[in-house]
Short mmCIF file of C-alpha atoms in Angstrom, two decimals:
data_model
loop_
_atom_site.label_atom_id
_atom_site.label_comp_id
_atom_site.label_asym_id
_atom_site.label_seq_id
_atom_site.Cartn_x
_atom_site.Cartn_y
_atom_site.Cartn_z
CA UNK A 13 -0.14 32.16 -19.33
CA UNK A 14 2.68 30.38 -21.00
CA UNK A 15 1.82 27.65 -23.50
CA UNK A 16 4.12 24.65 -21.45
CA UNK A 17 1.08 24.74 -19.29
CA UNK A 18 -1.12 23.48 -21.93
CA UNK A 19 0.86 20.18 -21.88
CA UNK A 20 -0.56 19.24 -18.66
CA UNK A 21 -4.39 19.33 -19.18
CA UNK A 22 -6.64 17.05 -19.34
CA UNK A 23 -9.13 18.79 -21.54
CA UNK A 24 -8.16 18.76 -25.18
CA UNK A 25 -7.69 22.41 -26.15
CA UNK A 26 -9.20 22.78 -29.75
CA UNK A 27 -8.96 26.23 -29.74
CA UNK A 28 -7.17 28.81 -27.83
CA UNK A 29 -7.74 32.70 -27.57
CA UNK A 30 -6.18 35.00 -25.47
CA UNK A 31 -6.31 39.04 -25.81
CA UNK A 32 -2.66 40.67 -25.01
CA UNK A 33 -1.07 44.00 -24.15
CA UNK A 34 2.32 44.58 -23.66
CA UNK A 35 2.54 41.24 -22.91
CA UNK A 36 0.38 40.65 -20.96
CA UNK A 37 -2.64 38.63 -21.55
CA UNK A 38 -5.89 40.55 -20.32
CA UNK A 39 -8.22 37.62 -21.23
CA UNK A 40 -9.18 34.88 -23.17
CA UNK A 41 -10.61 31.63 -23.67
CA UNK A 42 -10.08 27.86 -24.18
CA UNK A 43 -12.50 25.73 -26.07
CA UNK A 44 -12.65 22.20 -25.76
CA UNK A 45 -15.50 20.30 -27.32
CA UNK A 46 -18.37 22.36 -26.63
CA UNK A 47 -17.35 23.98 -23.49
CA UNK A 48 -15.86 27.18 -23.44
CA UNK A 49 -13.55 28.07 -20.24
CA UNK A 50 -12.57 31.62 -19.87
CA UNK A 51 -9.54 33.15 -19.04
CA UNK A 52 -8.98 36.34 -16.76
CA UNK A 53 -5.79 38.21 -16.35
CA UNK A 54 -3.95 35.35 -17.98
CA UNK A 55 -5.86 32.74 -15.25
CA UNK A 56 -7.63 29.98 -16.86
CA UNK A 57 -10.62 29.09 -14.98
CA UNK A 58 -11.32 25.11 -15.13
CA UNK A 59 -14.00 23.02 -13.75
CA UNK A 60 -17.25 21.11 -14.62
CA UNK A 61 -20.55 23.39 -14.10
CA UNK A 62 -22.27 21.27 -11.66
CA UNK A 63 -18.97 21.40 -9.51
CA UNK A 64 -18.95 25.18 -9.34
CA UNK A 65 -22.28 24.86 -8.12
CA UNK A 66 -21.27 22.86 -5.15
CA UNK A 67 -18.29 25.04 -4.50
CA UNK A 68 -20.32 28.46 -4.79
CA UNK A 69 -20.40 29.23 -0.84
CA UNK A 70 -16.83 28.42 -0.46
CA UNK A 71 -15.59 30.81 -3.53
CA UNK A 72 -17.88 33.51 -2.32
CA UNK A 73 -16.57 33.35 0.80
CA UNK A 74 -12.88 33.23 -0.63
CA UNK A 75 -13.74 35.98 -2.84
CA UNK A 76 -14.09 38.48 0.40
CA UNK A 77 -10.85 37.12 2.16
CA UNK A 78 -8.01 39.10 1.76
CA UNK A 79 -4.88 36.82 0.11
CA UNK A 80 -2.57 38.89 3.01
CA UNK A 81 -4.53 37.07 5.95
CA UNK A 82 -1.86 34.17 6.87
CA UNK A 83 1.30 35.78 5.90
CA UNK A 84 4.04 35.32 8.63
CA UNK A 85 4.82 38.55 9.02
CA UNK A 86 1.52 39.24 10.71
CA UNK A 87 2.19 37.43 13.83
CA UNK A 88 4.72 35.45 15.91
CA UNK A 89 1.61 32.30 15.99
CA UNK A 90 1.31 32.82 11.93
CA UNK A 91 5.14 32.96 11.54
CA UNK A 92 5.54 29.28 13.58
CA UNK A 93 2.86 27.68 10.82
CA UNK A 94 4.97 29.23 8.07
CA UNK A 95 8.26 27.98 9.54
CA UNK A 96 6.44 23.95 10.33
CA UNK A 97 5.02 23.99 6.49
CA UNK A 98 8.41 25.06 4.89
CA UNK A 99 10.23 22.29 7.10
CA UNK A 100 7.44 19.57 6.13
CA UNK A 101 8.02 20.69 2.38
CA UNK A 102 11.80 21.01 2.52
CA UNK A 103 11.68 17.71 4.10
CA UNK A 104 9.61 15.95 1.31
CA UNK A 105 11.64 17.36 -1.48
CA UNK A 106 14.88 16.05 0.81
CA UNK A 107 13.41 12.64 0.59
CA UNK A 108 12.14 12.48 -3.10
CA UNK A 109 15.39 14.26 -4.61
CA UNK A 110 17.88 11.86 -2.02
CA UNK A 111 16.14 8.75 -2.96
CA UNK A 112 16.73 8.77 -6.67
CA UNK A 113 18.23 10.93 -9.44
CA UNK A 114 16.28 13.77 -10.36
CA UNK A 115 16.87 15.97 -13.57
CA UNK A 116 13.25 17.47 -13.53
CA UNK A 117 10.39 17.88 -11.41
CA UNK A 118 6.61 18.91 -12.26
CA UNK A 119 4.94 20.27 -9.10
CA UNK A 120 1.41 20.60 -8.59
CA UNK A 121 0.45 23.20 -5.38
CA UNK A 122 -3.46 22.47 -4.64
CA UNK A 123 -5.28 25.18 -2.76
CA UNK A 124 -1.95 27.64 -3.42
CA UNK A 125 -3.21 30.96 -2.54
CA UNK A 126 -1.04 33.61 -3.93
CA UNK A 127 1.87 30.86 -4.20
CA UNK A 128 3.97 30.94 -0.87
CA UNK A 129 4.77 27.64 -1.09
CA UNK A 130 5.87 27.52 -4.70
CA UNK A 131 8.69 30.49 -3.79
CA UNK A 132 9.63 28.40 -1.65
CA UNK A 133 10.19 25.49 -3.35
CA UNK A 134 11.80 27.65 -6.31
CA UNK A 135 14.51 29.36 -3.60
CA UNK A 136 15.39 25.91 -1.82
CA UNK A 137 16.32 24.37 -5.65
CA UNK A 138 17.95 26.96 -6.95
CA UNK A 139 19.70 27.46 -3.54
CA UNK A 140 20.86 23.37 -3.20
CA UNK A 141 20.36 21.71 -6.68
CA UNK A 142 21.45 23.61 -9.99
CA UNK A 143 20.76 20.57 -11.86
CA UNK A 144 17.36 19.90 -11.39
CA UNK A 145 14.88 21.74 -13.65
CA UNK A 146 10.76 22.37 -12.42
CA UNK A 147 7.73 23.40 -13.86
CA UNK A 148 5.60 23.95 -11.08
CA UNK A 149 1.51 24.90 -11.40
CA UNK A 150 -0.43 26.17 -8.54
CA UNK A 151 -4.40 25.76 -8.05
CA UNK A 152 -6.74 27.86 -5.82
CA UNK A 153 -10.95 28.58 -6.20
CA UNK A 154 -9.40 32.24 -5.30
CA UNK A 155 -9.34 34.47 -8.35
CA UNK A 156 -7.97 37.06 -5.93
CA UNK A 157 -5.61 35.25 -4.40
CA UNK A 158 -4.28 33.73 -8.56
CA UNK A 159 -3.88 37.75 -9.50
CA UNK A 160 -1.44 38.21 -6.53
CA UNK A 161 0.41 35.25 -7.39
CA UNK A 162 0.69 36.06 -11.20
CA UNK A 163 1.98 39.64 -10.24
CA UNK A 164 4.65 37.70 -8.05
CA UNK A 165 5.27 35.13 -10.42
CA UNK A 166 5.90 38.09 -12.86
CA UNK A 167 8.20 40.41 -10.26
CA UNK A 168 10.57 37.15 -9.96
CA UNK A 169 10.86 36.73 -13.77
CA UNK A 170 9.58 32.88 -12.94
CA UNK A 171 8.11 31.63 -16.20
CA UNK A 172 8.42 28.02 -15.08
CA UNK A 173 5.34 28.61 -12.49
CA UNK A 174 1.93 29.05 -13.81
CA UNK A 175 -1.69 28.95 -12.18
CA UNK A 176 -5.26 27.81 -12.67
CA UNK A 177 -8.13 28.01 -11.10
CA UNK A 178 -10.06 25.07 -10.16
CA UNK A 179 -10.51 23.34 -7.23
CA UNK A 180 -9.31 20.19 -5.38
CA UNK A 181 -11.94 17.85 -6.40
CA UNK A 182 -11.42 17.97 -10.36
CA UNK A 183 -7.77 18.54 -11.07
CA UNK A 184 -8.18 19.44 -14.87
CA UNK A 185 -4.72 17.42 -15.31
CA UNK A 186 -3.32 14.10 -16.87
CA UNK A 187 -2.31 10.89 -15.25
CA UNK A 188 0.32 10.38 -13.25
CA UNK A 189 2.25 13.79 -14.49
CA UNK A 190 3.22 15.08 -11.03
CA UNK A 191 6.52 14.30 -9.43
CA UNK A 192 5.31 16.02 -6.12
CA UNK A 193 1.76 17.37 -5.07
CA UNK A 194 1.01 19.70 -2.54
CA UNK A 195 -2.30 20.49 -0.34
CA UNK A 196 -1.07 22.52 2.64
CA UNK A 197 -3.06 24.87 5.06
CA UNK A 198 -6.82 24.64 4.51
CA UNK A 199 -6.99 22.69 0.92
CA UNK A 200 -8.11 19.72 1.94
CA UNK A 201 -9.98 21.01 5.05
CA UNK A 202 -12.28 23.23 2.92
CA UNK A 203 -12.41 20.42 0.33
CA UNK A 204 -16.65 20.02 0.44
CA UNK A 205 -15.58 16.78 -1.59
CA UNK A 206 -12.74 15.81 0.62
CA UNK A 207 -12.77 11.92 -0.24
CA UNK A 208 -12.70 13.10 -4.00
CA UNK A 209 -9.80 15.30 -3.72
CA UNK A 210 -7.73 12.45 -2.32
CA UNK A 211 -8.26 10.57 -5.26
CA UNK A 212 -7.85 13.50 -7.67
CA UNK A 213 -4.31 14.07 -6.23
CA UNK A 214 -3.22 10.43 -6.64
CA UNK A 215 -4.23 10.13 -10.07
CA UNK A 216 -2.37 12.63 -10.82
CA UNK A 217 1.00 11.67 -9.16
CA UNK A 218 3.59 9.30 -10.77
CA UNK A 219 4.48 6.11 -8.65
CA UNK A 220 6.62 7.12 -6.60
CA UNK A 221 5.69 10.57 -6.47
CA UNK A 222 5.39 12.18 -2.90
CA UNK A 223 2.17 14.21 -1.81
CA UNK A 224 3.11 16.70 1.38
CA UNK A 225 -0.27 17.68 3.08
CA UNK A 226 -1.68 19.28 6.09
CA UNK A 227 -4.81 18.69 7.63
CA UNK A 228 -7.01 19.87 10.52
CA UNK A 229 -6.97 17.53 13.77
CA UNK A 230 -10.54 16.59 15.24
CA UNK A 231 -8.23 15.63 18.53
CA UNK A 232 -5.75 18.32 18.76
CA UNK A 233 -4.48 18.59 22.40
CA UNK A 234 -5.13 22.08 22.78
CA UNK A 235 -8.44 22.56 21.46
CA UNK A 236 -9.06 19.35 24.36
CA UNK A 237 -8.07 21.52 27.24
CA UNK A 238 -10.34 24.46 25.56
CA UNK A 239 -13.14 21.86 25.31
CA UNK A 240 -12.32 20.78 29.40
CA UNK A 241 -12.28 24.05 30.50
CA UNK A 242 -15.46 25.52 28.70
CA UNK A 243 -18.75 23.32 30.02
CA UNK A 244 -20.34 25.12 27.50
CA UNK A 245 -17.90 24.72 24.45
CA UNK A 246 -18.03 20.76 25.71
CA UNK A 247 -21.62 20.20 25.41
CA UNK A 248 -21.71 22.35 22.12
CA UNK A 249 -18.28 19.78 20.88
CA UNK A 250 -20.61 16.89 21.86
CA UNK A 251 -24.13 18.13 19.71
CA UNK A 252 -22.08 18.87 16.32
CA UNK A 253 -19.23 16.08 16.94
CA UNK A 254 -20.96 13.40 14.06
CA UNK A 255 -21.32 16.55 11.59
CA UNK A 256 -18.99 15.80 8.64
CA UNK A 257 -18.09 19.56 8.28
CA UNK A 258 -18.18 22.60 11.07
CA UNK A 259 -18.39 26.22 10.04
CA UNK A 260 -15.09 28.46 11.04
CA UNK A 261 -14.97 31.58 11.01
CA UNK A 262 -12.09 33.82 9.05
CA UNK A 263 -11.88 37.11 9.96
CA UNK A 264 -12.08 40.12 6.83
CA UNK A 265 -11.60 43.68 6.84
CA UNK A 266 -15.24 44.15 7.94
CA UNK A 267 -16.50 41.08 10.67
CA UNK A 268 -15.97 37.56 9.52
CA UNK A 269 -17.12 34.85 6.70
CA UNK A 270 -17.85 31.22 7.33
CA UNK A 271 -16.13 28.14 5.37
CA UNK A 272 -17.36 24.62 5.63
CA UNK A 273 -14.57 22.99 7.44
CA UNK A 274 -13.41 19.38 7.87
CA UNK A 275 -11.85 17.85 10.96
CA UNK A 276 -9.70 14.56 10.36
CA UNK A 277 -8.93 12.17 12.61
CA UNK A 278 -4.89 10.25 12.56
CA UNK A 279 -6.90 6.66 11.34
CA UNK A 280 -9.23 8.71 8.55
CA UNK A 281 -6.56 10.13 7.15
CA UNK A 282 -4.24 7.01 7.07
CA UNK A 283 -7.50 5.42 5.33
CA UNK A 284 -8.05 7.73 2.92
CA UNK A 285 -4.09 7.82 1.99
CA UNK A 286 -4.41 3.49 1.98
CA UNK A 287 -7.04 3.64 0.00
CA UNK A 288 -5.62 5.63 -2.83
CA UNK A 289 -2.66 3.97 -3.07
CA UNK A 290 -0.56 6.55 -0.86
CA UNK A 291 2.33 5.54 1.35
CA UNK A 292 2.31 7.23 4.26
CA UNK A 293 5.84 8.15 5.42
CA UNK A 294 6.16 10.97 7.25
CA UNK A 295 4.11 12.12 10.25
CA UNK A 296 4.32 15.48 11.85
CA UNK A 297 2.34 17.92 14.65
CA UNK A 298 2.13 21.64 14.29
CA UNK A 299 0.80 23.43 17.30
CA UNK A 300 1.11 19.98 19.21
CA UNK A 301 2.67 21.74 22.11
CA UNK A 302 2.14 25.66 21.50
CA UNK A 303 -1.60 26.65 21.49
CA UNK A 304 -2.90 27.91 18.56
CA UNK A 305 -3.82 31.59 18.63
CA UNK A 306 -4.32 34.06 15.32
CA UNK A 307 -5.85 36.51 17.12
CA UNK A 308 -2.52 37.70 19.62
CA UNK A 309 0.36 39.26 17.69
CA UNK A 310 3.95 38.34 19.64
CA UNK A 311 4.90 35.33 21.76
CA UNK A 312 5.86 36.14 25.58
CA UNK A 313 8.42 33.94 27.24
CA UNK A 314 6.60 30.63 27.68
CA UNK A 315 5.52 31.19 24.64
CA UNK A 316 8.85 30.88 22.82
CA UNK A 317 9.37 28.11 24.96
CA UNK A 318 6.73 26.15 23.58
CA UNK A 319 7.30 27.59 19.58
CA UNK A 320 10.90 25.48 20.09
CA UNK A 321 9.73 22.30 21.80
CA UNK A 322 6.81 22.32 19.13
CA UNK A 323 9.53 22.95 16.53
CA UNK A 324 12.03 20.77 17.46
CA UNK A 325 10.00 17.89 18.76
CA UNK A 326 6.58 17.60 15.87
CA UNK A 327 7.53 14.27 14.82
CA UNK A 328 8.24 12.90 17.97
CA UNK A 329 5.65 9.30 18.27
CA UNK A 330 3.41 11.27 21.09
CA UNK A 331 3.52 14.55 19.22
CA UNK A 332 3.10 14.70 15.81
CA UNK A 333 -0.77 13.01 16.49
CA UNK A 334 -1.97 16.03 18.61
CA UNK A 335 -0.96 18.84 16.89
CA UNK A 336 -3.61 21.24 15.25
CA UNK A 337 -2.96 20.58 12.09
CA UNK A 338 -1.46 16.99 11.08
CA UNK A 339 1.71 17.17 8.75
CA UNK A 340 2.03 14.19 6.70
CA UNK A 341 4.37 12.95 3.61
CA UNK A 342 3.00 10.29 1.25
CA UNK A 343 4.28 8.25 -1.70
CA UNK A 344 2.60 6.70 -4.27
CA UNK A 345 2.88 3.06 -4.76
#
């Protein structure tokens, strides 16, 4: 854990403890008034008592998934969502860093995993921009998936990225001390206080700060033609269609877990952006065109076809509505 990250909390940090060898910090604690927040393999865990009790389902759940499960490499279908997230990111980052000049970023990565997105980020500004320094901190409920990220963060000699664990609904950080903000792939879909998390995120973004998110589509265009062809996966759609949250299933070494999921529509989304004082400007599909399919491992022919019209075309008007998941880019005004 390095002590920059302290700079960004919330919580007033009275006293600080951590236990180190070689190093590396094996544990800890941070006390602030009279709570006392542990720390685990340099992790700090943050977030009220009566939240954790909410979220208890979801990190049990999360605690059994491996943090290997959506990495490109395991399929052609996985390797298309990597490539339409890095393009949405890339393109955010083009917008903030082309619109005004940037010496420094802080970056905020909610629902991070073990940190895919934040390599990212680090390769594309060391790769175009020598000039512009970051501190970026990633989030997850995952302790697993934090480790993996810290071991990583560590490999890469990174000390500008840091994590914490605590979940989208309390961000345990100042005002307005994010340049950008991410939520991408499943953070504000398993968000059990979705409504919450929006707000979290834009108090914690600087005017004119960007927020890059994904979200799930309730009217996705191929989950449609599943629901048209399947008489029985129709009626089913229509008895659980005014449920706020549907149980997926995620597949582990050893059957499956279920995770409370939300479905957004294109107009609940654009309200809950309005209403926190988010700016939508950027609007993209992924898996608008290609059907979305974990479970096969290479594309055939069509296929490929479909991966490069998805690709190429997301933010076309039509497109970029019907897609799986919904890309967007927001500003803060």
């Amino acid at each position: 854990m390095y002590e920059w990250l302290l700079d960004f909390l919330l919580i007033r940090v009275d006293e600080l403890y951590a236990a180190k060898s070689d190093g590396e910090i094996l544990g800890g604690y941070i006390k602030s008034s009279n709570r006392i927040y542990r720390i685990y393999h340099g992790v700090p865990i943050i977030y009220p008592t009566i939240l954790h009790r909410h979220l208890r389902k979801v990190i049990s759940a999360y605690r059994r998934i491996s943090p290997n499960t959506w990495r490109a490499s395991r399929s052609d279908w996985f390797r298309h969502l990597r490539r339409q997230q890095a393009e949405l990111i890339i393109h955010g980052l083009e917008y903030l860093i082309g619109s005004r000049n940037i010496k420094k970023l802080n970056i905020l990565s909610v629902g991070c995993g073990s940190g895919w997105e934040l390599w990212l980020i680090r390769e594309y500004l060391q790769r175009t921009s020598t000039n512009i320094r970051f501190r970026a901190i990633g989030i997850d409920i995952s302790l697993k998936a934090l480790f993996e990220a810290k071991i990583i963060s560590k490999a890469l000699s990174a000390r500008n990225i840091d994590f914490i664990c605590a979940p989208a609904e309390f961000l345990p950080f100042k005002d307005a001390i994010f340049d950008v903000v991410l939520a991408v792939f499943g953070a504000l879909d398993h968000s059990i206080i979705f409504p919450r998390a929006f707000k979290e995120i834009s108090r914690v973004l600087r005017p004119n700060g960007i927020f890059i998110g994904t979200v799930l589509n309730k009217f996705a265009l191929d989950w449609i033609f599943k629901v048209l062809r399947s008489f029985s996966l129709f009626v089913k759609t229509l008895r659980y269609a005014d449920r706020l949250f549907a149980k997926i299933r995620v597949p582990i070494r050893q059957g499956y877990v279920r995770i409370p999921t939300h479905f957004y529509t294109i107009f609940e989304l654009g309200n809950l952006l309005r209403k926190n004082s988010l700016r939508l400007i950027y609007l993209k599909g992924i898996f608008s065109i290609l059907p979305m399919d974990f479970k096969s491992k290479r594309f055939s022919i069509l296929h490929k076809f479909l991966a490069s019209v998805d690709y190429k075309f997301s933010s076309a008007p039509i497109l970029r509505s019907v897609g799986r998941y919904i890309g967007f880019i927001a500003e803060k005004i």
